[in-house]
JSON list of C-alpha atoms in Angstrom, two decimals:
[
{"chain": "A", "resi": 12, "resn": "UNK", "atom": "CA", "xyz": [21.28, 64.71, 17.31]},
{"chain": "A", "resi": 13, "resn": "UNK", "atom": "CA", "xyz": [22.50, 68.29, 17.04]},
{"chain": "A", "resi": 14, "resn": "UNK", "atom": "CA", "xyz": [23.22, 68.84, 20.74]},
{"chain": "A", "resi": 15, "resn": "UNK", "atom": "CA", "xyz": [24.01, 72.51, 20.06]},
{"chain": "A", "resi": 16, "resn": "UNK", "atom": "CA", "xyz": [20.56, 73.43, 18.81]},
{"chain": "A", "resi": 17, "resn": "UNK", "atom": "CA", "xyz": [17.95, 71.74, 20.97]},
{"chain": "A", "resi": 18, "resn": "UNK", "atom": "CA", "xyz": [15.35, 72.89, 23.46]},
{"chain": "A", "resi": 19, "resn": "UNK", "atom": "CA", "xyz": [15.68, 70.36, 26.26]},
{"chain": "A", "resi": 20, "resn": "UNK", "atom": "CA", "xyz": [13.76, 69.51, 29.41]},
{"chain": "A", "resi": 21, "resn": "UNK", "atom": "CA", "xyz": [15.62, 67.34, 31.93]},
{"chain": "A", "resi": 22, "resn": "UNK", "atom": "CA", "xyz": [13.08, 65.92, 34.38]},
{"chain": "A", "resi": 23, "resn": "UNK", "atom": "CA", "xyz": [14.97, 64.85, 37.49]},
{"chain": "A", "resi": 24, "resn": "UNK", "atom": "CA", "xyz": [17.92, 67.06, 36.60]},
{"chain": "A", "resi": 25, "resn": "UNK", "atom": "CA", "xyz": [18.55, 68.68, 39.97]},
{"chain": "A", "resi": 26, "resn": "UNK", "atom": "CA", "xyz": [21.50, 66.43, 40.84]},
{"chain": "A", "resi": 27, "resn": "UNK", "atom": "CA", "xyz": [23.92, 63.82, 39.57]},
{"chain": "A", "resi": 28, "resn": "UNK", "atom": "CA", "xyz": [23.80, 62.66, 35.98]},
{"chain": "A", "resi": 29, "resn": "UNK", "atom": "CA", "xyz": [20.75, 64.76, 35.11]},
{"chain": "A", "resi": 30, "resn": "UNK", "atom": "CA", "xyz": [22.27, 68.02, 36.29]},
{"chain": "A", "resi": 31, "resn": "UNK", "atom": "CA", "xyz": [25.55, 67.30, 34.52]},
{"chain": "A", "resi": 32, "resn": "UNK", "atom": "CA", "xyz": [23.79, 66.51, 31.24]},
{"chain": "A", "resi": 33, "resn": "UNK", "atom": "CA", "xyz": [21.73, 69.69, 31.57]},
{"chain": "A", "resi": 34, "resn": "UNK", "atom": "CA", "xyz": [24.95, 71.66, 31.92]},
{"chain": "A", "resi": 35, "resn": "UNK", "atom": "CA", "xyz": [26.53, 69.85, 28.97]},
{"chain": "A", "resi": 36, "resn": "UNK", "atom": "CA", "xyz": [23.59, 70.59, 26.67]},
{"chain": "A", "resi": 37, "resn": "UNK", "atom": "CA", "xyz": [23.62, 74.22, 27.76]},
{"chain": "A", "resi": 38, "resn": "UNK", "atom": "CA", "xyz": [27.38, 74.49, 27.22]},
{"chain": "A", "resi": 39, "resn": "UNK", "atom": "CA", "xyz": [26.92, 73.07, 23.72]},
{"chain": "A", "resi": 40, "resn": "UNK", "atom": "CA", "xyz": [24.46, 75.84, 22.90]},
{"chain": "A", "resi": 41, "resn": "UNK", "atom": "CA", "xyz": [21.06, 74.29, 23.58]},
{"chain": "A", "resi": 42, "resn": "UNK", "atom": "CA", "xyz": [18.28, 75.89, 25.60]},
{"chain": "A", "resi": 43, "resn": "UNK", "atom": "CA", "xyz": [17.74, 73.82, 28.75]},
{"chain": "A", "resi": 44, "resn": "UNK", "atom": "CA", "xyz": [15.07, 73.64, 31.44]},
{"chain": "A", "resi": 45, "resn": "UNK", "atom": "CA", "xyz": [15.32, 71.43, 34.52]},
{"chain": "A", "resi": 46, "resn": "UNK", "atom": "CA", "xyz": [12.49, 69.87, 36.50]},
{"chain": "A", "resi": 47, "resn": "UNK", "atom": "CA", "xyz": [12.63, 68.33, 39.94]},
{"chain": "A", "resi": 48, "resn": "UNK", "atom": "CA", "xyz": [11.43, 68.37, 43.54]},
{"chain": "A", "resi": 49, "resn": "UNK", "atom": "CA", "xyz": [14.44, 69.94, 45.27]},
{"chain": "A", "resi": 50, "resn": "UNK", "atom": "CA", "xyz": [13.58, 73.62, 45.46]},
{"chain": "A", "resi": 51, "resn": "UNK", "atom": "CA", "xyz": [17.02, 74.63, 46.72]},
{"chain": "A", "resi": 52, "resn": "UNK", "atom": "CA", "xyz": [18.70, 72.88, 43.80]},
{"chain": "A", "resi": 53, "resn": "UNK", "atom": "CA", "xyz": [16.22, 74.42, 41.36]},
{"chain": "A", "resi": 54, "resn": "UNK", "atom": "CA", "xyz": [17.05, 77.86, 42.74]},
{"chain": "A", "resi": 55, "resn": "UNK", "atom": "CA", "xyz": [20.77, 77.20, 42.23]},
{"chain": "A", "resi": 56, "resn": "UNK", "atom": "CA", "xyz": [20.16, 76.09, 38.65]},
{"chain": "A", "resi": 57, "resn": "UNK", "atom": "CA", "xyz": [17.99, 79.13, 37.99]},
{"chain": "A", "resi": 58, "resn": "UNK", "atom": "CA", "xyz": [20.94, 81.21, 39.15]},
{"chain": "A", "resi": 59, "resn": "UNK", "atom": "CA", "xyz": [23.04, 79.50, 36.49]},
{"chain": "A", "resi": 60, "resn": "UNK", "atom": "CA", "xyz": [20.54, 80.57, 33.83]},
{"chain": "A", "resi": 61, "resn": "UNK", "atom": "CA", "xyz": [18.46, 77.43, 33.48]},
{"chain": "A", "resi": 62, "resn": "UNK", "atom": "CA", "xyz": [14.71, 77.45, 33.23]},
{"chain": "A", "resi": 63, "resn": "UNK", "atom": "CA", "xyz": [13.32, 75.54, 36.18]},
{"chain": "A", "resi": 64, "resn": "UNK", "atom": "CA", "xyz": [10.04, 73.92, 37.14]},
{"chain": "A", "resi": 65, "resn": "UNK", "atom": "CA", "xyz": [8.94, 72.01, 40.21]},
{"chain": "A", "resi": 66, "resn": "UNK", "atom": "CA", "xyz": [7.66, 68.53, 39.47]},
{"chain": "A", "resi": 67, "resn": "UNK", "atom": "CA", "xyz": [6.94, 65.33, 41.38]},
{"chain": "A", "resi": 68, "resn": "UNK", "atom": "CA", "xyz": [6.81, 62.46, 38.89]},
{"chain": "A", "resi": 69, "resn": "UNK", "atom": "CA", "xyz": [4.78, 60.32, 41.33]},
{"chain": "A", "resi": 70, "resn": "UNK", "atom": "CA", "xyz": [1.93, 62.84, 41.04]},
{"chain": "A", "resi": 71, "resn": "UNK", "atom": "CA", "xyz": [0.10, 63.00, 37.71]},
{"chain": "A", "resi": 72, "resn": "UNK", "atom": "CA", "xyz": [-1.30, 66.46, 38.46]},
{"chain": "A", "resi": 73, "resn": "UNK", "atom": "CA", "xyz": [2.17, 67.76, 39.25]},
{"chain": "A", "resi": 74, "resn": "UNK", "atom": "CA", "xyz": [3.49, 66.36, 35.96]},
{"chain": "A", "resi": 75, "resn": "UNK", "atom": "CA", "xyz": [0.64, 67.94, 34.01]},
{"chain": "A", "resi": 76, "resn": "UNK", "atom": "CA", "xyz": [1.19, 71.32, 35.68]},
{"chain": "A", "resi": 77, "resn": "UNK", "atom": "CA", "xyz": [4.92, 71.14, 34.94]},
{"chain": "A", "resi": 78, "resn": "UNK", "atom": "CA", "xyz": [4.22, 70.28, 31.31]},
{"chain": "A", "resi": 79, "resn": "UNK", "atom": "CA", "xyz": [1.91, 73.25, 30.92]},
{"chain": "A", "resi": 80, "resn": "UNK", "atom": "CA", "xyz": [4.43, 75.61, 32.53]},
{"chain": "A", "resi": 81, "resn": "UNK", "atom": "CA", "xyz": [7.29, 74.34, 30.38]},
{"chain": "A", "resi": 82, "resn": "UNK", "atom": "CA", "xyz": [5.37, 74.46, 27.09]},
{"chain": "A", "resi": 83, "resn": "UNK", "atom": "CA", "xyz": [4.10, 77.94, 27.89]},
{"chain": "A", "resi": 84, "resn": "UNK", "atom": "CA", "xyz": [7.69, 79.15, 28.26]},
{"chain": "A", "resi": 85, "resn": "UNK", "atom": "CA", "xyz": [9.29, 76.83, 25.68]},
{"chain": "A", "resi": 86, "resn": "UNK", "atom": "CA", "xyz": [6.72, 76.08, 22.95]},
{"chain": "A", "resi": 87, "resn": "UNK", "atom": "CA", "xyz": [9.59, 74.90, 20.73]},
{"chain": "A", "resi": 88, "resn": "UNK", "atom": "CA", "xyz": [10.55, 72.11, 23.19]},
{"chain": "A", "resi": 89, "resn": "UNK", "atom": "CA", "xyz": [11.92, 69.19, 21.19]},
{"chain": "A", "resi": 90, "resn": "UNK", "atom": "CA", "xyz": [13.79, 66.98, 23.67]},
{"chain": "A", "resi": 91, "resn": "UNK", "atom": "CA", "xyz": [12.55, 65.46, 26.94]},
{"chain": "A", "resi": 92, "resn": "UNK", "atom": "CA", "xyz": [14.97, 63.52, 29.16]},
{"chain": "A", "resi": 93, "resn": "UNK", "atom": "CA", "xyz": [13.35, 61.42, 31.91]},
{"chain": "A", "resi": 94, "resn": "UNK", "atom": "CA", "xyz": [16.00, 61.22, 34.64]},
{"chain": "A", "resi": 95, "resn": "UNK", "atom": "CA", "xyz": [13.93, 60.84, 37.82]},
{"chain": "A", "resi": 96, "resn": "UNK", "atom": "CA", "xyz": [14.81, 57.73, 39.80]},
{"chain": "A", "resi": 97, "resn": "UNK", "atom": "CA", "xyz": [15.49, 56.20, 43.18]},
{"chain": "A", "resi": 98, "resn": "UNK", "atom": "CA", "xyz": [17.88, 53.38, 44.00]},
{"chain": "A", "resi": 99, "resn": "UNK", "atom": "CA", "xyz": [17.48, 51.45, 47.26]},
{"chain": "A", "resi": 100, "resn": "UNK", "atom": "CA", "xyz": [18.56, 48.12, 48.69]},
{"chain": "A", "resi": 101, "resn": "UNK", "atom": "CA", "xyz": [15.86, 45.61, 49.61]},
{"chain": "A", "resi": 102, "resn": "UNK", "atom": "CA", "xyz": [15.97, 42.41, 51.64]},
{"chain": "A", "resi": 103, "resn": "UNK", "atom": "CA", "xyz": [13.29, 40.23, 50.08]},
{"chain": "A", "resi": 104, "resn": "UNK", "atom": "CA", "xyz": [13.23, 38.04, 53.22]},
{"chain": "A", "resi": 105, "resn": "UNK", "atom": "CA", "xyz": [11.88, 41.04, 55.13]},
{"chain": "A", "resi": 106, "resn": "UNK", "atom": "CA", "xyz": [8.22, 41.83, 54.29]},
{"chain": "A", "resi": 107, "resn": "UNK", "atom": "CA", "xyz": [8.93, 45.50, 55.07]},
{"chain": "A", "resi": 108, "resn": "UNK", "atom": "CA", "xyz": [10.77, 45.71, 51.73]},
{"chain": "A", "resi": 109, "resn": "UNK", "atom": "CA", "xyz": [7.49, 46.08, 49.87]},
{"chain": "A", "resi": 110, "resn": "UNK", "atom": "CA", "xyz": [7.13, 49.76, 50.71]},
{"chain": "A", "resi": 111, "resn": "UNK", "atom": "CA", "xyz": [10.55, 50.38, 49.15]},
{"chain": "A", "resi": 112, "resn": "UNK", "atom": "CA", "xyz": [9.51, 48.38, 46.09]},
{"chain": "A", "resi": 113, "resn": "UNK", "atom": "CA", "xyz": [6.35, 50.44, 45.70]},
{"chain": "A", "resi": 114, "resn": "UNK", "atom": "CA", "xyz": [8.26, 53.71, 45.90]},
{"chain": "A", "resi": 115, "resn": "UNK", "atom": "CA", "xyz": [10.87, 52.47, 43.44]},
{"chain": "A", "resi": 116, "resn": "UNK", "atom": "CA", "xyz": [8.36, 51.29, 40.84]},
{"chain": "A", "resi": 117, "resn": "UNK", "atom": "CA", "xyz": [6.20, 54.39, 41.27]},
{"chain": "A", "resi": 118, "resn": "UNK", "atom": "CA", "xyz": [9.14, 56.71, 40.70]},
{"chain": "A", "resi": 119, "resn": "UNK", "atom": "CA", "xyz": [11.31, 54.87, 38.20]},
{"chain": "A", "resi": 120, "resn": "UNK", "atom": "CA", "xyz": [8.71, 53.19, 36.00]},
{"chain": "A", "resi": 121, "resn": "UNK", "atom": "CA", "xyz": [5.37, 54.92, 36.50]},
{"chain": "A", "resi": 122, "resn": "UNK", "atom": "CA", "xyz": [7.08, 58.29, 36.90]},
{"chain": "A", "resi": 123, "resn": "UNK", "atom": "CA", "xyz": [8.79, 57.82, 33.56]},
{"chain": "A", "resi": 124, "resn": "UNK", "atom": "CA", "xyz": [5.50, 56.85, 31.93]},
{"chain": "A", "resi": 125, "resn": "UNK", "atom": "CA", "xyz": [3.72, 59.86, 33.41]},
{"chain": "A", "resi": 126, "resn": "UNK", "atom": "CA", "xyz": [6.32, 62.18, 31.87]},
{"chain": "A", "resi": 127, "resn": "UNK", "atom": "CA", "xyz": [6.25, 60.41, 28.51]},
{"chain": "A", "resi": 128, "resn": "UNK", "atom": "CA", "xyz": [2.45, 60.52, 28.41]},
{"chain": "A", "resi": 129, "resn": "UNK", "atom": "CA", "xyz": [2.44, 64.21, 29.28]},
{"chain": "A", "resi": 130, "resn": "UNK", "atom": "CA", "xyz": [4.75, 65.27, 26.45]},
{"chain": "A", "resi": 131, "resn": "UNK", "atom": "CA", "xyz": [3.92, 62.76, 23.72]},
{"chain": "A", "resi": 132, "resn": "UNK", "atom": "CA", "xyz": [1.04, 64.81, 22.24]},
{"chain": "A", "resi": 133, "resn": "UNK", "atom": "CA", "xyz": [3.25, 67.92, 22.01]},
{"chain": "A", "resi": 134, "resn": "UNK", "atom": "CA", "xyz": [6.13, 66.16, 20.26]},
{"chain": "A", "resi": 135, "resn": "UNK", "atom": "CA", "xyz": [3.81, 64.28, 17.90]},
{"chain": "A", "resi": 136, "resn": "UNK", "atom": "CA", "xyz": [2.09, 67.55, 16.94]},
{"chain": "A", "resi": 137, "resn": "UNK", "atom": "CA", "xyz": [5.52, 69.04, 16.19]},
{"chain": "A", "resi": 138, "resn": "UNK", "atom": "CA", "xyz": [6.30, 66.10, 13.95]},
{"chain": "A", "resi": 139, "resn": "UNK", "atom": "CA", "xyz": [9.84, 66.00, 15.32]},
{"chain": "A", "resi": 140, "resn": "UNK", "atom": "CA", "xyz": [11.56, 65.50, 18.65]},
{"chain": "A", "resi": 141, "resn": "UNK", "atom": "CA", "xyz": [13.29, 63.07, 20.93]},
{"chain": "A", "resi": 142, "resn": "UNK", "atom": "CA", "xyz": [12.54, 61.30, 24.18]},
{"chain": "A", "resi": 143, "resn": "UNK", "atom": "CA", "xyz": [15.60, 60.16, 26.14]},
{"chain": "A", "resi": 144, "resn": "UNK", "atom": "CA", "xyz": [14.67, 57.50, 28.67]},
{"chain": "A", "resi": 145, "resn": "UNK", "atom": "CA", "xyz": [17.16, 56.40, 31.31]},
{"chain": "A", "resi": 146, "resn": "UNK", "atom": "CA", "xyz": [17.65, 52.80, 32.35]},
{"chain": "A", "resi": 147, "resn": "UNK", "atom": "CA", "xyz": [20.79, 51.23, 33.81]},
{"chain": "A", "resi": 148, "resn": "UNK", "atom": "CA", "xyz": [23.32, 48.49, 33.31]},
{"chain": "A", "resi": 149, "resn": "UNK", "atom": "CA", "xyz": [21.41, 46.82, 36.15]},
{"chain": "A", "resi": 150, "resn": "UNK", "atom": "CA", "xyz": [18.44, 46.48, 33.79]},
{"chain": "A", "resi": 151, "resn": "UNK", "atom": "CA", "xyz": [20.45, 43.89, 31.88]},
{"chain": "A", "resi": 152, "resn": "UNK", "atom": "CA", "xyz": [22.67, 42.44, 34.63]},
{"chain": "A", "resi": 153, "resn": "UNK", "atom": "CA", "xyz": [20.78, 42.46, 37.95]},
{"chain": "A", "resi": 154, "resn": "UNK", "atom": "CA", "xyz": [22.40, 43.62, 41.17]},
{"chain": "A", "resi": 155, "resn": "UNK", "atom": "CA", "xyz": [20.70, 41.28, 43.68]},
{"chain": "A", "resi": 156, "resn": "UNK", "atom": "CA", "xyz": [20.63, 43.71, 46.65]},
{"chain": "A", "resi": 157, "resn": "UNK", "atom": "CA", "xyz": [18.46, 46.08, 44.54]},
{"chain": "A", "resi": 158, "resn": "UNK", "atom": "CA", "xyz": [15.74, 43.89, 43.02]},
{"chain": "A", "resi": 159, "resn": "UNK", "atom": "CA", "xyz": [13.08, 46.60, 42.71]},
{"chain": "A", "resi": 160, "resn": "UNK", "atom": "CA", "xyz": [15.51, 48.95, 41.00]},
{"chain": "A", "resi": 161, "resn": "UNK", "atom": "CA", "xyz": [16.58, 46.24, 38.55]},
{"chain": "A", "resi": 162, "resn": "UNK", "atom": "CA", "xyz": [12.96, 45.36, 37.78]},
{"chain": "A", "resi": 163, "resn": "UNK", "atom": "CA", "xyz": [11.96, 48.99, 37.27]},
{"chain": "A", "resi": 164, "resn": "UNK", "atom": "CA", "xyz": [14.84, 49.69, 34.90]},
{"chain": "A", "resi": 165, "resn": "UNK", "atom": "CA", "xyz": [14.24, 46.49, 32.94]},
{"chain": "A", "resi": 166, "resn": "UNK", "atom": "CA", "xyz": [10.64, 47.61, 32.57]},
{"chain": "A", "resi": 167, "resn": "UNK", "atom": "CA", "xyz": [11.67, 51.08, 31.35]},
{"chain": "A", "resi": 168, "resn": "UNK", "atom": "CA", "xyz": [13.86, 49.38, 28.73]},
{"chain": "A", "resi": 169, "resn": "UNK", "atom": "CA", "xyz": [10.94, 47.30, 27.47]},
{"chain": "A", "resi": 170, "resn": "UNK", "atom": "CA", "xyz": [8.62, 50.31, 27.56]},
{"chain": "A", "resi": 171, "resn": "UNK", "atom": "CA", "xyz": [11.13, 52.38, 25.59]},
{"chain": "A", "resi": 172, "resn": "UNK", "atom": "CA", "xyz": [11.30, 49.70, 22.91]},
{"chain": "A", "resi": 173, "resn": "UNK", "atom": "CA", "xyz": [7.51, 49.64, 22.63]},
{"chain": "A", "resi": 174, "resn": "UNK", "atom": "CA", "xyz": [7.24, 53.43, 22.60]},
{"chain": "A", "resi": 175, "resn": "UNK", "atom": "CA", "xyz": [9.81, 53.66, 19.82]},
{"chain": "A", "resi": 176, "resn": "UNK", "atom": "CA", "xyz": [7.82, 51.19, 17.73]},
{"chain": "A", "resi": 177, "resn": "UNK", "atom": "CA", "xyz": [4.53, 53.01, 18.33]},
{"chain": "A", "resi": 178, "resn": "UNK", "atom": "CA", "xyz": [6.04, 56.41, 17.49]},
{"chain": "A", "resi": 179, "resn": "UNK", "atom": "CA", "xyz": [7.55, 55.15, 14.26]},
{"chain": "A", "resi": 180, "resn": "UNK", "atom": "CA", "xyz": [6.55, 57.46, 11.44]},
{"chain": "A", "resi": 181, "resn": "UNK", "atom": "CA", "xyz": [5.68, 60.41, 13.70]},
{"chain": "A", "resi": 182, "resn": "UNK", "atom": "CA", "xyz": [9.13, 62.02, 13.57]},
{"chain": "A", "resi": 183, "resn": "UNK", "atom": "CA", "xyz": [9.59, 61.45, 17.31]},
{"chain": "A", "resi": 184, "resn": "UNK", "atom": "CA", "xyz": [12.53, 59.27, 18.30]},
{"chain": "A", "resi": 185, "resn": "UNK", "atom": "CA", "xyz": [13.27, 57.36, 21.50]},
{"chain": "A", "resi": 186, "resn": "UNK", "atom": "CA", "xyz": [16.83, 57.10, 22.75]},
{"chain": "A", "resi": 187, "resn": "UNK", "atom": "CA", "xyz": [17.64, 54.93, 25.77]},
{"chain": "A", "resi": 188, "resn": "UNK", "atom": "CA", "xyz": [20.53, 56.06, 27.98]},
{"chain": "A", "resi": 189, "resn": "UNK", "atom": "CA", "xyz": [22.06, 53.10, 29.84]},
{"chain": "A", "resi": 190, "resn": "UNK", "atom": "CA", "xyz": [24.44, 54.30, 32.58]},
{"chain": "A", "resi": 191, "resn": "UNK", "atom": "CA", "xyz": [26.83, 52.03, 34.46]},
{"chain": "A", "resi": 192, "resn": "UNK", "atom": "CA", "xyz": [27.69, 52.88, 38.07]},
{"chain": "A", "resi": 193, "resn": "UNK", "atom": "CA", "xyz": [28.65, 56.56, 37.98]},
{"chain": "A", "resi": 194, "resn": "UNK", "atom": "CA", "xyz": [30.50, 58.36, 40.77]},
{"chain": "A", "resi": 195, "resn": "UNK", "atom": "CA", "xyz": [27.61, 60.49, 41.97]},
{"chain": "A", "resi": 196, "resn": "UNK", "atom": "CA", "xyz": [25.14, 60.36, 44.88]},
{"chain": "A", "resi": 197, "resn": "UNK", "atom": "CA", "xyz": [27.61, 58.32, 46.92]},
{"chain": "A", "resi": 198, "resn": "UNK", "atom": "CA", "xyz": [28.06, 55.56, 44.32]},
{"chain": "A", "resi": 199, "resn": "UNK", "atom": "CA", "xyz": [31.81, 55.97, 44.54]},
{"chain": "A", "resi": 200, "resn": "UNK", "atom": "CA", "xyz": [31.67, 54.96, 48.23]},
{"chain": "A", "resi": 201, "resn": "UNK", "atom": "CA", "xyz": [29.91, 51.70, 47.42]},
{"chain": "A", "resi": 202, "resn": "UNK", "atom": "CA", "xyz": [31.63, 50.93, 44.14]},
{"chain": "A", "resi": 203, "resn": "UNK", "atom": "CA", "xyz": [35.26, 51.99, 43.70]},
{"chain": "A", "resi": 204, "resn": "UNK", "atom": "CA", "xyz": [34.91, 51.17, 39.99]},
{"chain": "A", "resi": 205, "resn": "UNK", "atom": "CA", "xyz": [32.17, 53.77, 39.46]},
{"chain": "A", "resi": 206, "resn": "UNK", "atom": "CA", "xyz": [32.85, 55.86, 36.37]},
{"chain": "A", "resi": 207, "resn": "UNK", "atom": "CA", "xyz": [33.78, 59.51, 37.06]},
{"chain": "A", "resi": 208, "resn": "UNK", "atom": "CA", "xyz": [30.80, 61.73, 36.26]},
{"chain": "A", "resi": 209, "resn": "UNK", "atom": "CA", "xyz": [32.81, 64.01, 33.98]},
{"chain": "A", "resi": 210, "resn": "UNK", "atom": "CA", "xyz": [34.08, 61.09, 31.89]},
{"chain": "A", "resi": 211, "resn": "UNK", "atom": "CA", "xyz": [30.62, 59.57, 31.67]},
{"chain": "A", "resi": 212, "resn": "UNK", "atom": "CA", "xyz": [28.97, 62.82, 30.56]},
{"chain": "A", "resi": 213, "resn": "UNK", "atom": "CA", "xyz": [31.63, 63.48, 27.93]},
{"chain": "A", "resi": 214, "resn": "UNK", "atom": "CA", "xyz": [31.18, 60.03, 26.40]},
{"chain": "A", "resi": 215, "resn": "UNK", "atom": "CA", "xyz": [27.37, 60.37, 26.46]},
{"chain": "A", "resi": 216, "resn": "UNK", "atom": "CA", "xyz": [27.44, 63.70, 24.64]},
{"chain": "A", "resi": 217, "resn": "UNK", "atom": "CA", "xyz": [29.76, 62.27, 21.99]},
{"chain": "A", "resi": 218, "resn": "UNK", "atom": "CA", "xyz": [27.41, 59.33, 21.43]},
{"chain": "A", "resi": 219, "resn": "UNK", "atom": "CA", "xyz": [24.32, 61.54, 21.29]},
{"chain": "A", "resi": 220, "resn": "UNK", "atom": "CA", "xyz": [25.99, 63.68, 18.61]},
{"chain": "A", "resi": 221, "resn": "UNK", "atom": "CA", "xyz": [26.58, 60.70, 16.32]},
{"chain": "A", "resi": 222, "resn": "UNK", "atom": "CA", "xyz": [24.65, 60.52, 13.06]},
{"chain": "A", "resi": 223, "resn": "UNK", "atom": "CA", "xyz": [22.35, 58.72, 13.29]},
{"chain": "A", "resi": 224, "resn": "UNK", "atom": "CA", "xyz": [21.93, 58.88, 17.07]},
{"chain": "A", "resi": 225, "resn": "UNK", "atom": "CA", "xyz": [22.18, 55.34, 18.50]},
{"chain": "A", "resi": 226, "resn": "UNK", "atom": "CA", "xyz": [18.96, 53.84, 19.84]},
{"chain": "A", "resi": 227, "resn": "UNK", "atom": "CA", "xyz": [20.88, 52.93, 23.00]},
{"chain": "A", "resi": 228, "resn": "UNK", "atom": "CA", "xyz": [23.58, 55.15, 24.47]},
{"chain": "A", "resi": 229, "resn": "UNK", "atom": "CA", "xyz": [26.13, 52.65, 25.77]},
{"chain": "A", "resi": 230, "resn": "UNK", "atom": "CA", "xyz": [29.33, 54.05, 27.20]},
{"chain": "A", "resi": 231, "resn": "UNK", "atom": "CA", "xyz": [32.26, 51.67, 27.19]},
{"chain": "A", "resi": 232, "resn": "UNK", "atom": "CA", "xyz": [31.87, 50.93, 30.90]},
{"chain": "A", "resi": 233, "resn": "UNK", "atom": "CA", "xyz": [28.34, 49.53, 30.56]},
{"chain": "A", "resi": 234, "resn": "UNK", "atom": "CA", "xyz": [28.78, 47.23, 27.57]},
{"chain": "A", "resi": 235, "resn": "UNK", "atom": "CA", "xyz": [29.82, 44.26, 29.71]},
{"chain": "A", "resi": 236, "resn": "UNK", "atom": "CA", "xyz": [26.45, 44.56, 31.49]},
{"chain": "A", "resi": 237, "resn": "UNK", "atom": "CA", "xyz": [24.38, 45.14, 28.38]},
{"chain": "A", "resi": 238, "resn": "UNK", "atom": "CA", "xyz": [25.82, 42.20, 26.47]},
{"chain": "A", "resi": 239, "resn": "UNK", "atom": "CA", "xyz": [26.48, 39.71, 29.31]},
{"chain": "A", "resi": 240, "resn": "UNK", "atom": "CA", "xyz": [23.94, 37.17, 28.07]},
{"chain": "A", "resi": 241, "resn": "UNK", "atom": "CA", "xyz": [25.19, 37.42, 24.48]},
{"chain": "A", "resi": 242, "resn": "UNK", "atom": "CA", "xyz": [28.80, 37.10, 25.62]},
{"chain": "A", "resi": 243, "resn": "UNK", "atom": "CA", "xyz": [28.14, 34.11, 27.89]},
{"chain": "A", "resi": 244, "resn": "UNK", "atom": "CA", "xyz": [29.27, 35.92, 31.05]},
{"chain": "A", "resi": 245, "resn": "UNK", "atom": "CA", "xyz": [25.84, 36.49, 32.60]},
{"chain": "A", "resi": 246, "resn": "UNK", "atom": "CA", "xyz": [25.75, 33.67, 35.17]},
{"chain": "A", "resi": 247, "resn": "UNK", "atom": "CA", "xyz": [29.28, 34.30, 36.36]},
{"chain": "A", "resi": 248, "resn": "UNK", "atom": "CA", "xyz": [28.73, 38.04, 36.73]},
{"chain": "A", "resi": 249, "resn": "UNK", "atom": "CA", "xyz": [25.42, 37.64, 38.58]},
{"chain": "A", "resi": 250, "resn": "UNK", "atom": "CA", "xyz": [27.13, 35.21, 40.97]},
{"chain": "A", "resi": 251, "resn": "UNK", "atom": "CA", "xyz": [29.89, 37.74, 41.59]},
{"chain": "A", "resi": 252, "resn": "UNK", "atom": "CA", "xyz": [27.36, 40.51, 42.18]},
{"chain": "A", "resi": 253, "resn": "UNK", "atom": "CA", "xyz": [25.38, 38.28, 44.55]},
{"chain": "A", "resi": 254, "resn": "UNK", "atom": "CA", "xyz": [28.23, 38.54, 47.03]},
{"chain": "A", "resi": 255, "resn": "UNK", "atom": "CA", "xyz": [27.01, 42.07, 47.69]},
{"chain": "A", "resi": 256, "resn": "UNK", "atom": "CA", "xyz": [23.97, 40.58, 49.45]},
{"chain": "A", "resi": 257, "resn": "UNK", "atom": "CA", "xyz": [26.20, 40.65, 52.52]},
{"chain": "A", "resi": 258, "resn": "UNK", "atom": "CA", "xyz": [25.65, 44.42, 52.47]},
{"chain": "A", "resi": 259, "resn": "UNK", "atom": "CA", "xyz": [22.02, 43.99, 53.50]},
{"chain": "A", "resi": 260, "resn": "UNK", "atom": "CA", "xyz": [21.53, 44.81, 57.21]},
{"chain": "A", "resi": 261, "resn": "UNK", "atom": "CA", "xyz": [19.72, 41.54, 57.86]},
{"chain": "A", "resi": 262, "resn": "UNK", "atom": "CA", "xyz": [22.55, 39.49, 56.34]},
{"chain": "A", "resi": 263, "resn": "UNK", "atom": "CA", "xyz": [25.41, 40.94, 58.37]},
{"chain": "A", "resi": 264, "resn": "UNK", "atom": "CA", "xyz": [27.15, 39.36, 61.32]}
]
């Protein structure tokens, strides 16, 4: 991928990894638009020179309106990054968890699909372009306090694989970004081993620029998660991560 000559939409790019990647693409020379719900953050990004659009990925009409606005301004759009996501802890012994599960699946999985569906016809008509879906190391090595998040990201991985196969021959590629814990949105408070955002973004941009672009963008810090089953470390690592169940409010004391 020539990261210096793209027209990129980052959906869910108002904070954290998405915002940093938007800035990295722009710094490399690409034209970048950012979509999200946080109007204050969108205004800040507009002040930095980004195109911005309000979008709620849980609302199909909102996604369609955002698509129309973006394509009207950027008819040459060739890269769509689906960053929107929520991450919450759930105690599966508490029936109240289901509302959190619904929100997580609706945002992380169905929200991703809504965005992909919205832009697939445009990219296919162009005959060239790239979707970048975003999963997580937790998709491959579950973190038991966040079962809905793990399930949603595992599903996005499977969906990305299927989408890539179905788009074969159209000129549209699918790249899956698999972050580890990154020091953003308070992750560093929960996980002292979270990768600094700057380091993560630098490694991601280097991997995206490889020829050919890898199907999965795996920074060094996530490979132990991605390949745990292959490496025979899966059971041990899940057991270690299960200790974090003590973090759940209902399990304390």
